[in-house]
Amino acid sequence: MTSATLQAIRYQRGSLEILDQLLLPHQTKYIPINSLELGHDAIKTMKVRGAPAIAIVAALTLAVVLVQSSTSSSLSTAEQAKQFIEESLGYLKTSRPTAVNLFDAAHKLAAGVRAKAKADGATGQDVVQKYLELAERMLEEDVKDNMNIGRFGAEFILKVWKGSEDLRVITHCNTGSLATAGYGTALGIIRSLASQKHLTHAYCTETRPYNQGSRLTAYELVFEQIPSTLITDSMASALLAQHPDKIAAIVVGADRVAANGDTANKIGTYQLAITARYHNVPFIVAAPSTSVDLNIASGKEIHIEVRPEVEVTTLRGPVVDLDSIKKDSSDVEFKKTGEGDVVAETIAVAARGIGVWNPSFDVTPAELISAIVTEKGVVLKDDGVQQFGMKAFLSGESI
Ligand code: MRU
């Protein structure tokens, strides 16, 4: 166990460790990822999650495997190296289906490697080197992109905000440092508003069933000392009704944005967009352009991952020392083993035998989205049009 940190991914050439997000916020433990199987499992079981982080961990897992195997005779020709990289990326892509960032990264890496393998005189080493450069660049660029998203998003909110000085926002799921290479997307906007002293309060939803909000976003908000409050998913409408003049926006991330702006994001996003529309509050999607899938015209084509039933019917966490519970405080003590480790248990929270539906994401129609904030700027809909022109925007036609 190490001290608290927001660094989800630790990478140096030849070595990758990820912060095990199944243990957060109560335990901080890094696990080494040194095989394709470990990388695939970490993504599938959500030890690492969040669209950009999934893509980067997949890319870097293969980078580590390539460095480990660099002297292997099976990678000596350019063709062999290219084939191994393509097959490995194909396997890593089967870990989670909804976030497009993984597919986008695999596509770009494979294209770069194919081009290198075709070059006159290219060796297996040259192809591996090209892969490493491309994968490592993705890690660096994600942080830069997120800082730009944060800046553009904060500027946009301040521009459209007509309320008093008490500016509050609601966010859903976790889109922060833990979901990315650093800084975050929707949470990056919150960070940016807070650092400019414009934000008085952030609300994070619990985000059932995996609790990315109560475990991860709450952890990041406390870590960053941003004034904040946790609500359950079912409290958002009541909050908006109670503070009609204080909530400046609902800000969320994205796993896949279709060409028309329809957006797949964590389950519960769609109902937040509906309540935002009802309460006349801007509903903002924050996403790097790597989350935009121009190959699909609308959200109808997005494959929504359905996760195991047991993730809804059980909860895992540290056992609370009952004597430490105070009626008016969220702070509690945990039971510890003789060695000082936290005792964790899995408990049942549903009637046995009940059927369960557990879609991990939903699709919010473009019609309900006020703006899509990317690292290249803010995408808006033309007056009277219910869709975004993502293709035109990203190709620079409407910037
Ligand atoms: O199932 P998860 O935790 O991977 O889902 C994460 C989300 O839905 C995020 O909002 C999205 O990936 C954007 S993260 C910057």
Coordinates of N, CA and C and ligand atoms in Angstrom, one line a residue, residues 46 48-52 54 96 99 172-176 179-180 184-186 210 212 216 252-255 264-267 269 286 288 305 307 360-361, ligand 1:
M46 N -12.2 -4.0 -15.2 CA -12.2 -2.6 -14.8 C -11.3 -2.2 -13.7
V48 N -8.7 -0.9 -14.6 CA -8.5 0.4 -15.2 C -9.7 0.6 -16.1
R49 N -10.2 1.8 -16.1 CA -11.4 2.1 -16.9 C -11.5 3.6 -17.3
G50 N -12.5 3.9 -18.0 CA -12.5 5.3 -18.6 C -11.9 5.2 -20.0
A51 N -12.7 5.8 -21.0 CA -12.3 5.5 -22.4 C -10.9 5.8 -22.8
P52 N -10.3 7.0 -22.4 CA -8.9 7.3 -22.8 C -7.9 6.3 -22.1
I54 N -8.4 3.3 -21.0 CA -8.5 1.9 -21.6 C -7.6 1.9 -22.8
R96 N -13.2 -4.6 -24.1 CA -14.4 -3.9 -23.8 C -14.9 -3.3 -25.1
A99 N -16.3 1.9 -25.7 CA -15.5 3.1 -25.9 C -14.7 3.0 -27.2
H172 N -21.1 13.2 -13.7 CA -21.5 11.8 -13.5 C -20.3 10.9 -13.9
C173 N -20.3 9.8 -13.2 CA -19.2 8.8 -13.5 C -17.9 9.4 -13.1
N174 N -16.8 8.8 -13.6 CA -15.5 9.4 -13.4 C -14.8 9.7 -14.7
T175 N -14.4 10.9 -14.9 CA -13.8 11.4 -16.1 C -12.5 12.1 -15.8
G176 N -11.9 11.8 -14.7 CA -10.8 12.6 -14.2 C -9.4 12.0 -14.5
A179 N -9.4 8.3 -15.2 CA -10.0 7.8 -16.4 C -9.2 8.1 -17.7
T180 N -8.1 8.8 -17.5 CA -7.3 9.3 -18.6 C -5.8 9.2 -18.2
G184 N -8.0 14.9 -16.9 CA -9.4 14.5 -17.1 C -10.2 15.4 -18.1
T185 N -11.4 14.9 -18.5 CA -12.2 15.6 -19.5 C -13.2 16.5 -18.9
A186 N -14.4 15.8 -18.5 CA -15.4 16.6 -17.8 C -14.9 17.1 -16.5
Y210 N -21.3 0.5 -10.5 CA -19.9 0.4 -10.2 C -19.3 1.5 -9.3
Q212 N -18.4 4.6 -9.8 CA -17.2 5.5 -10.2 C -17.3 6.8 -9.6
L216 N -14.5 7.1 -7.1 CA -13.3 7.7 -7.8 C -13.4 9.2 -8.0
V252 N -20.5 15.9 -18.5 CA -20.2 14.5 -18.5 C -19.1 14.2 -19.6
G253 N -18.6 13.0 -19.5 CA -17.6 12.5 -20.5 C -18.3 11.7 -21.6
A254 N -17.5 11.0 -22.4 CA -18.1 10.2 -23.5 C -17.3 8.9 -23.7
D255 N -17.9 7.9 -24.1 CA -17.2 6.7 -24.6 C -17.2 6.6 -26.1
A264 N -22.6 8.0 -26.4 CA -22.7 6.9 -25.4 C -21.8 7.3 -24.3
N265 N -22.3 7.2 -23.1 CA -21.6 7.4 -21.9 C -22.2 6.5 -20.8
K266 N -21.6 6.6 -19.6 CA -22.0 5.8 -18.5 C -23.5 5.8 -18.3
I267 N -24.0 4.6 -18.0 CA -25.4 4.4 -17.7 C -25.9 5.5 -16.7
T269 N -26.4 8.7 -17.8 CA -26.2 10.0 -18.5 C -27.4 10.5 -19.2
A286 N -17.9 16.4 -22.7 CA -16.5 16.7 -22.8 C -15.8 15.4 -23.3
P288 N -12.3 14.0 -25.9 CA -11.2 14.2 -26.9 C -11.7 13.7 -28.3
E305 N -22.1 -2.3 -24.0 CA -21.7 -3.4 -23.2 C -22.7 -3.7 -22.1
R307 N -22.8 -5.8 -18.7 CA -21.9 -6.4 -17.7 C -22.6 -7.4 -16.8
S360 N -23.9 -1.1 -19.3 CA -22.9 -0.3 -18.7 C -23.0 1.2 -19.2
F361 N -23.6 1.4 -20.3 CA -23.7 2.7 -21.0 C -25.1 2.9 -21.5
Ligands
MRU1 O1 -17.3 1.8 -17.4 P1 -16.3 3.0 -17.4 O2 -15.9 3.3 -16.0 O3 -15.1 2.7 -18.2 O4 -17.1 4.2 -18.0 C1 -16.5 5.4 -18.0 C2 -17.3 6.5 -18.6 O5 -18.4 6.3 -19.0 C3 -16.6 7.9 -18.8 O6 -17.6 8.9 -18.6 C4 -16.0 7.9 -20.2 O7 -15.2 6.8 -20.4 C5 -15.2 9.1 -20.3 S1 -13.7 9.1 -19.3 C6 -12.8 10.5 -19.7

